Coordinates of C-alpha atoms and ligand atoms in Angstrom, one line a residue:
X22 CA 24.2 -10.3 -10.5
X23 CA 27.2 -9.5 -8.2
X24 CA 25.0 -7.5 -5.7
X25 CA 21.8 -9.7 -6.1
X26 CA 20.2 -11.1 -3.0
X27 CA 19.5 -14.8 -3.0
X28 CA 15.8 -14.0 -3.9
X29 CA 16.8 -11.7 -6.7
X30 CA 19.0 -14.4 -8.2
X31 CA 16.6 -17.3 -7.6
X32 CA 13.0 -16.2 -8.0
X33 CA 11.2 -16.7 -11.3
X34 CA 9.2 -13.4 -11.8
X35 CA 5.8 -13.2 -13.4
X36 CA 6.0 -12.7 -17.2
X37 CA 3.4 -10.2 -18.5
X38 CA 1.9 -10.5 -22.0
X39 CA 3.8 -8.9 -24.9
X40 CA 3.3 -5.2 -25.5
X41 CA 5.1 -5.1 -28.9
X42 CA 6.2 -1.9 -30.6
X43 CA 7.5 -3.4 -33.8
X44 CA 4.2 -3.1 -35.7
X45 CA 0.5 -2.6 -35.2
X46 CA -1.1 -5.8 -34.1
X47 CA -4.7 -6.8 -33.6
X48 CA -3.9 -7.1 -29.9
X49 CA -5.9 -9.9 -28.3
X50 CA -3.2 -11.1 -25.9
X51 CA -3.6 -9.2 -22.5
X52 CA -7.2 -9.1 -21.8
X53 CA -7.5 -5.4 -22.3
X54 CA -11.0 -3.9 -23.1
X55 CA -11.3 -3.0 -26.8
X56 CA -13.5 0.0 -25.9
X57 CA -12.2 3.3 -24.5
X58 CA -13.0 4.2 -20.9
X59 CA -16.2 6.2 -20.0
X60 CA -16.4 9.6 -21.6
X61 CA -16.5 10.9 -18.0
X62 CA -12.9 9.8 -17.7
X63 CA -11.9 12.0 -20.6
X64 CA -13.8 14.9 -19.0
X65 CA -11.9 14.4 -15.7
X66 CA -8.6 14.2 -17.5
X67 CA -9.2 17.4 -19.6
X68 CA -10.3 19.3 -16.6
X69 CA -7.5 18.1 -14.3
X70 CA -5.5 20.9 -12.6
X71 CA -1.9 20.0 -12.7
X72 CA -1.4 22.3 -9.7
X73 CA -3.0 19.5 -7.7
X74 CA 0.0 17.3 -8.4
X75 CA 2.2 19.4 -6.1
X76 CA 0.6 17.6 -3.2
X77 CA 0.6 14.0 -2.2
X78 CA -2.7 12.2 -3.0
X79 CA -5.0 11.0 -0.2
X80 CA -3.1 8.1 1.2
X81 CA -6.1 5.8 1.6
X82 CA -7.9 7.1 -1.6
X83 CA -10.8 8.0 0.6
X84 CA -12.9 9.8 -2.0
X85 CA -12.5 6.8 -4.4
X86 CA -13.4 4.4 -1.6
X87 CA -16.7 6.3 -1.1
X88 CA -17.5 5.9 -4.9
X89 CA -16.5 2.3 -4.8
X90 CA -18.6 1.7 -1.7
X91 CA -21.6 3.4 -3.3
X92 CA -21.3 1.4 -6.5
X93 CA -20.8 -1.9 -4.8
X94 CA -23.4 -1.4 -2.1
X95 CA -21.1 -1.7 0.8
X96 CA -19.7 0.6 3.6
X97 CA -16.6 2.6 3.0
X98 CA -14.7 0.9 5.7
X99 CA -15.1 -2.4 3.7
X100 CA -13.1 -1.1 0.8
X101 CA -9.3 -1.0 0.2
X102 CA -7.6 0.5 -2.9
X103 CA -4.3 -0.4 -4.4
X104 CA -2.1 0.1 -7.5
X105 CA -3.8 -2.4 -9.7
X106 CA -5.4 -5.5 -8.3
X107 CA -2.0 -7.1 -8.6
X108 CA -0.8 -5.0 -5.7
X109 CA -4.0 -5.7 -3.6
X110 CA -3.4 -9.5 -4.2
X111 CA 0.3 -9.2 -3.4
X112 CA -0.5 -7.5 -0.1
X113 CA -2.9 -10.3 0.8
X114 CA 0.1 -12.7 1.2
X115 CA 1.9 -10.9 4.0
X116 CA -1.5 -9.6 5.5
X117 CA -3.0 -13.1 6.0
X118 CA -0.2 -15.7 5.7
X119 CA 3.0 -16.5 7.6
X120 CA 6.3 -17.8 6.3
X121 CA 6.3 -20.5 9.1
X122 CA 2.5 -21.1 9.0
X123 CA 0.0 -23.1 7.0
X124 CA 0.2 -22.7 3.2
X125 CA -1.8 -20.6 0.8
X126 CA -3.8 -22.9 -1.5
X127 CA -4.7 -22.2 -5.2
X128 CA -5.3 -24.1 -8.4
X129 CA -2.5 -25.6 -10.5
X130 CA -3.6 -23.6 -13.5
X131 CA -4.7 -20.2 -12.4
X132 CA -3.4 -16.7 -12.3
X133 CA 0.4 -17.4 -12.2
X134 CA 1.1 -14.3 -10.1
X135 CA -0.2 -16.0 -7.0
X136 CA 2.8 -18.4 -7.0
X137 CA 5.2 -15.5 -7.6
X138 CA 3.7 -13.5 -4.7
X139 CA 3.9 -16.5 -2.4
X140 CA 7.6 -17.0 -3.3
X141 CA 8.3 -13.2 -3.0
X142 CA 6.9 -13.2 0.6
X143 CA 8.3 -16.6 1.5
X144 CA 4.7 -18.0 2.0
X145 CA 4.3 -21.7 1.7
X146 CA 1.8 -22.7 -1.0
X147 CA 0.0 -25.8 -2.3
X148 CA -1.4 -26.2 -5.8
X149 CA -4.5 -28.3 -6.6
X150 CA -5.1 -29.6 -10.1
X151 CA -8.1 -28.4 -12.1
X152 CA -10.9 -30.8 -12.9
X153 CA -11.0 -32.4 -16.4
X154 CA -13.7 -29.8 -17.4
X155 CA -11.3 -26.9 -16.5
X156 CA -13.3 -26.1 -13.4
X157 CA -11.6 -25.5 -10.0
X158 CA -11.7 -28.6 -7.9
X159 CA -13.4 -26.9 -4.8
X160 CA -13.9 -30.3 -3.1
X161 CA -10.2 -31.1 -3.3
X162 CA -9.3 -27.5 -2.2
X163 CA -11.7 -27.8 0.8
X164 CA -9.8 -30.9 2.0
X165 CA -6.4 -29.4 1.6
X166 CA -4.6 -28.4 4.7
X167 CA -4.0 -24.7 4.4
X168 CA -4.7 -21.2 6.0
X169 CA -6.6 -19.9 3.0
X170 CA -7.3 -19.8 -0.7
X171 CA -6.8 -17.7 -3.8
X172 CA -9.7 -18.3 -6.3
X173 CA -9.7 -16.5 -9.6
X174 CA -13.3 -16.3 -10.5
X175 CA -13.7 -16.5 -13.5
X176 CA -10.4 -18.4 -13.6
X177 CA -7.5 -17.3 -15.7
X178 CA -6.5 -18.5 -18.2
X179 CA -9.3 -21.1 -18.5
X180 CA -12.0 -18.5 -18.4
X181 CA -14.6 -20.6 -16.5
X182 CA -16.7 -19.0 -13.7
X183 CA -18.2 -20.4 -10.5
X184 CA -21.6 -19.3 -9.6
X185 CA -22.0 -17.1 -6.5
X186 CA -24.0 -19.9 -4.6
X187 CA -21.2 -22.4 -5.1
X188 CA -18.6 -19.9 -3.8
X189 CA -20.9 -19.2 -0.8
X190 CA -21.2 -22.9 0.0
X191 CA -17.4 -23.2 -0.3
X192 CA -16.8 -20.3 2.1
X193 CA -19.3 -21.7 4.6
X194 CA -17.6 -25.1 4.5
X195 CA -14.2 -23.6 5.5
X196 CA -15.2 -21.0 8.1
X197 CA -11.8 -20.8 9.6
X198 CA -9.9 -20.3 6.4
X199 CA -9.7 -17.1 4.3
X200 CA -11.1 -17.1 0.8
X201 CA -9.7 -14.4 -1.5
X202 CA -11.9 -14.3 -4.5
X203 CA -10.0 -12.6 -7.4
X204 CA -12.8 -11.1 -9.5
X205 CA -10.7 -9.4 -12.1
X206 CA -13.1 -10.7 -14.9
X207 CA -16.3 -11.0 -12.9
X208 CA -18.2 -8.2 -14.6
X209 CA -18.3 -10.3 -17.7
X210 CA -19.9 -13.1 -15.7
X211 CA -22.2 -11.3 -13.3
X212 CA -21.9 -13.5 -10.3
X213 CA -19.9 -11.3 -8.0
X214 CA -19.5 -12.4 -4.4
X215 CA -19.4 -8.8 -3.1
X216 CA -22.9 -9.1 -1.7
X217 CA -21.8 -12.1 0.4
X218 CA -19.0 -10.1 2.2
X219 CA -21.5 -8.7 4.6
X220 CA -22.3 -12.1 6.0
X221 CA -19.1 -14.0 5.4
X222 CA -16.2 -12.7 7.5
X223 CA -13.8 -15.2 5.8
X224 CA -14.4 -13.8 2.3
X225 CA -12.3 -11.0 0.6
X226 CA -13.3 -10.0 -3.0
X227 CA -10.6 -8.3 -5.1
X228 CA -11.7 -6.4 -8.2
X229 CA -10.0 -4.2 -10.8
X230 CA -10.5 -1.2 -13.0
X231 CA -8.3 -2.7 -15.7
X232 CA -10.9 -4.9 -17.5
X233 CA -14.5 -3.9 -17.5
X234 CA -13.7 -0.2 -16.9
X235 CA -11.0 -0.1 -19.7
X236 CA -8.5 1.4 -17.3
X237 CA -5.6 -1.1 -17.4
X238 CA -3.2 1.8 -18.0
X239 CA -4.3 3.6 -14.9
X240 CA -3.4 0.8 -12.4
X241 CA -6.2 0.7 -9.9
X242 CA -7.8 -2.3 -8.1
X243 CA -9.7 -2.7 -4.9
X244 CA -10.7 -5.3 -2.2
X245 CA -14.0 -5.6 -0.5
X246 CA -14.5 -7.4 2.8
X247 CA -15.0 -7.3 6.5
X248 CA -13.4 -4.2 8.0
X249 CA -10.9 -6.3 10.0
X250 CA -9.6 -7.9 6.7
X251 CA -9.4 -4.4 5.2
X252 CA -7.5 -3.2 8.2
X253 CA -4.8 -5.9 7.7
X254 CA -4.4 -4.7 4.1
X255 CA -4.0 -1.1 5.3
X256 CA -1.4 -2.1 7.8
X257 CA 0.6 -3.9 5.0
X258 CA 0.2 -0.9 2.6
X259 CA 1.6 1.4 5.1
X260 CA 4.7 -0.8 5.5
X261 CA 5.4 -0.6 1.8
X262 CA 3.9 2.4 0.0
X263 CA 1.7 4.9 1.7
X264 CA 0.4 6.4 -1.6
X265 CA -0.2 3.5 -4.0
X266 CA -3.1 5.2 -5.8
X267 CA -2.0 8.5 -7.4
X268 CA -4.2 11.6 -7.5
X269 CA -5.1 11.4 -11.2
X270 CA -6.0 7.8 -10.8
X271 CA -8.3 8.5 -7.8
X272 CA -10.2 11.1 -9.8
X273 CA -10.4 9.0 -13.0
X274 CA -11.5 5.8 -11.3
X275 CA -14.1 7.7 -9.3
X276 CA -15.6 9.0 -12.5
X277 CA -15.4 5.6 -14.2
X278 CA -17.2 3.7 -11.5
X279 CA -20.0 6.3 -11.2
X280 CA -20.8 5.9 -14.9
X281 CA -22.6 2.5 -14.6
X282 CA -24.6 2.9 -17.8
X283 CA -21.4 3.1 -20.0
X284 CA -19.8 0.3 -18.1
X285 CA -22.7 -2.1 -18.4
X286 CA -23.2 -1.2 -22.1
X287 CA -19.6 -1.9 -23.1
X288 CA -19.5 -5.1 -20.9
X289 CA -22.6 -6.3 -22.8
X290 CA -20.9 -5.6 -26.2
X291 CA -17.9 -7.7 -25.1
X292 CA -20.1 -10.6 -23.8
X293 CA -22.2 -10.7 -27.0
X294 CA -18.9 -10.8 -29.1
X295 CA -17.5 -13.5 -26.8
X296 CA -20.5 -15.7 -27.5
X297 CA -20.2 -15.1 -31.2
X298 CA -16.5 -15.8 -31.3
X299 CA -16.9 -18.9 -29.2
X300 CA -19.5 -20.3 -31.5
X301 CA -17.3 -19.7 -34.5
X302 CA -14.3 -21.4 -32.8
X303 CA -16.4 -24.4 -31.8
X304 CA -17.5 -24.7 -35.5
X305 CA -13.8 -24.6 -36.5
X306 CA -13.2 -27.6 -34.2
X307 CA -11.6 -25.9 -31.2
X308 CA -12.3 -27.0 -27.7
X309 CA -13.5 -23.8 -26.0
X310 CA -14.8 -23.9 -22.4
X311 CA -17.8 -21.7 -21.8
X312 CA -16.2 -18.4 -20.7
X313 CA -17.3 -15.9 -18.0
X314 CA -14.5 -13.5 -18.8
X315 CA -13.5 -11.2 -21.7
X316 CA -11.4 -13.9 -23.2
X317 CA -11.6 -17.5 -24.6
X318 CA -9.3 -20.4 -23.9
X319 CA -9.1 -22.3 -27.1
X320 CA -7.3 -25.5 -28.0
X321 CA -7.2 -27.7 -31.1
X322 CA -5.5 -31.0 -30.3
X323 CA -3.6 -31.5 -33.6
X324 CA -2.3 -28.0 -33.8
X325 CA -0.7 -27.1 -30.5
X326 CA -1.1 -23.6 -29.1
X327 CA 2.4 -22.5 -30.2
X328 CA 1.8 -23.0 -33.9
X329 CA -1.5 -21.2 -33.8
X330 CA 0.1 -18.4 -31.8
X331 CA 3.1 -18.1 -34.2
X332 CA 1.0 -18.2 -37.4
X333 CA -1.4 -15.6 -36.0
X334 CA 1.4 -13.4 -35.0
X335 CA 2.9 -13.5 -38.4
X336 CA -0.5 -12.4 -39.7
X337 CA -0.5 -9.5 -37.3
X338 CA -2.8 -11.0 -34.6
X339 CA -1.5 -11.3 -31.2
X340 CA -2.9 -14.0 -28.8
X341 CA -1.4 -15.4 -25.6
X342 CA 0.5 -18.7 -25.5
X343 CA 2.3 -20.5 -22.6
X344 CA 5.0 -22.9 -23.2
X345 CA 4.0 -25.1 -20.2
X346 CA 2.5 -28.5 -19.9
X347 CA -1.3 -28.6 -20.5
X348 CA -1.4 -24.9 -21.3
X349 CA 0.7 -25.4 -24.4
X350 CA -2.3 -27.1 -26.1
X351 CA -4.2 -23.8 -25.9
X352 CA -4.2 -20.2 -26.8
X353 CA -5.9 -17.5 -24.8
X354 CA -7.8 -15.1 -27.0
X355 CA -9.0 -11.7 -25.6
X356 CA -12.3 -10.5 -27.1
X357 CA -11.7 -7.4 -29.3
X358 CA -14.1 -5.3 -31.3
X359 CA -16.2 -7.1 -33.9
X360 CA -13.8 -6.0 -36.6
X361 CA -10.8 -7.3 -34.7
X362 CA -12.5 -10.5 -33.9
X363 CA -13.4 -11.0 -37.7
X364 CA -9.7 -10.6 -38.5
X365 CA -8.8 -13.2 -35.9
X366 CA -11.5 -15.6 -37.3
X367 CA -10.5 -15.1 -40.9
X368 CA -6.9 -15.8 -40.1
X369 CA -7.7 -18.9 -38.1
X370 CA -9.8 -20.2 -41.0
X371 CA -6.9 -19.6 -43.4
X372 CA -4.4 -21.3 -41.1
X373 CA -6.6 -24.3 -40.5
X374 CA -7.3 -24.7 -44.2
X375 CA -3.7 -25.7 -44.7
X376 CA -4.3 -28.9 -42.6
Ligands
PMP401 N1 -6.2 -11.2 -11.5 C1 -6.3 -11.8 -12.7 C2 -6.9 -13.2 -12.7 C3 -5.7 -11.3 -13.8 O1 -5.7 -11.9 -15.0 C4 -5.2 -10.0 -13.7 C5 -4.6 -9.3 -15.0 N2 -3.4 -9.8 -15.4 C6 -5.1 -9.4 -12.5 C7 -5.7 -10.0 -11.4 C8 -4.4 -8.1 -12.3 O2 -5.0 -7.0 -12.9 P1 -4.6 -5.5 -12.5 O3 -3.4 -5.5 -11.8 O4 -4.5 -4.8 -13.9 O5 -5.8 -5.0 -11.7

């Protein structure tokens, strides 16, 4: 503490979900994909020549940008890659907002890293409450005095998605404000706004390899938008870390995004399990908004989220709980394999039968 800056002493850092080592859990707490990455990833890793690691990687991840551009149907100069979408989102704050300028606007209950990033870069911010049905209140956001928005779509941790057309109308209604659409979970919803980036110069879409590509351990995310938005991100990257995406990651992510068939097949498995688990949770009396993500946000008035979280953990099933107003009534449950989901549901039935 003696040498801490004011910021290091005062900021409240983001708290990542537990990665426990004490025993083997059914791990449904950090929205990881239950399926392995594409077999093409395994091939790339096995064939990787460690001799390559002597050299720095391509600073702008150009080969990977070409693969992403191909998969997303955009030009290469519309793509920026970073060390996880967290890093891409972080760089958006200094790239597009000023410490002495208009605030960044985001929902009161959304990805909590936005607030940490804003504080880290001394960017003013304003938070807008969610609507009663857990949806983002885009009308209220539209009328908020700000320079731009961070919209998690589908939202975390509430899981609800906003259709592409609604995001389009929102962007058109705020032509002089930037809309950063964080689509970390979008592949489980299928309403990506990437196709809109060609016509909307105020829309930046941020995506990740961590969820639908099963590559959370690799740390790779990307942004797609108008080349001038992408240029601002490159300028910030080169003030911070010229090589954020390592060489192995560039090769692995390129292979993963090229294997669309595997991606779509595993996403479909997660989506069908999500619908099954949601039906079962509703039958158990949980409130569960319709999810567009690879997780469910489930609450059960009488039993707060903490009790459910603790009892599940004792039984070896890990879900996410937040000890914060509103959120503390809920737990967030990542969709696992059918077997893992069955273990979750059996335990929930057992816990609730004690009521
Ligand atoms: N956005 C949202 C909404 C998330 O939940 C996460 C995962 N914690 C991220 C971005 C960051 O994902 P990653 O850095 O692994 O790409």
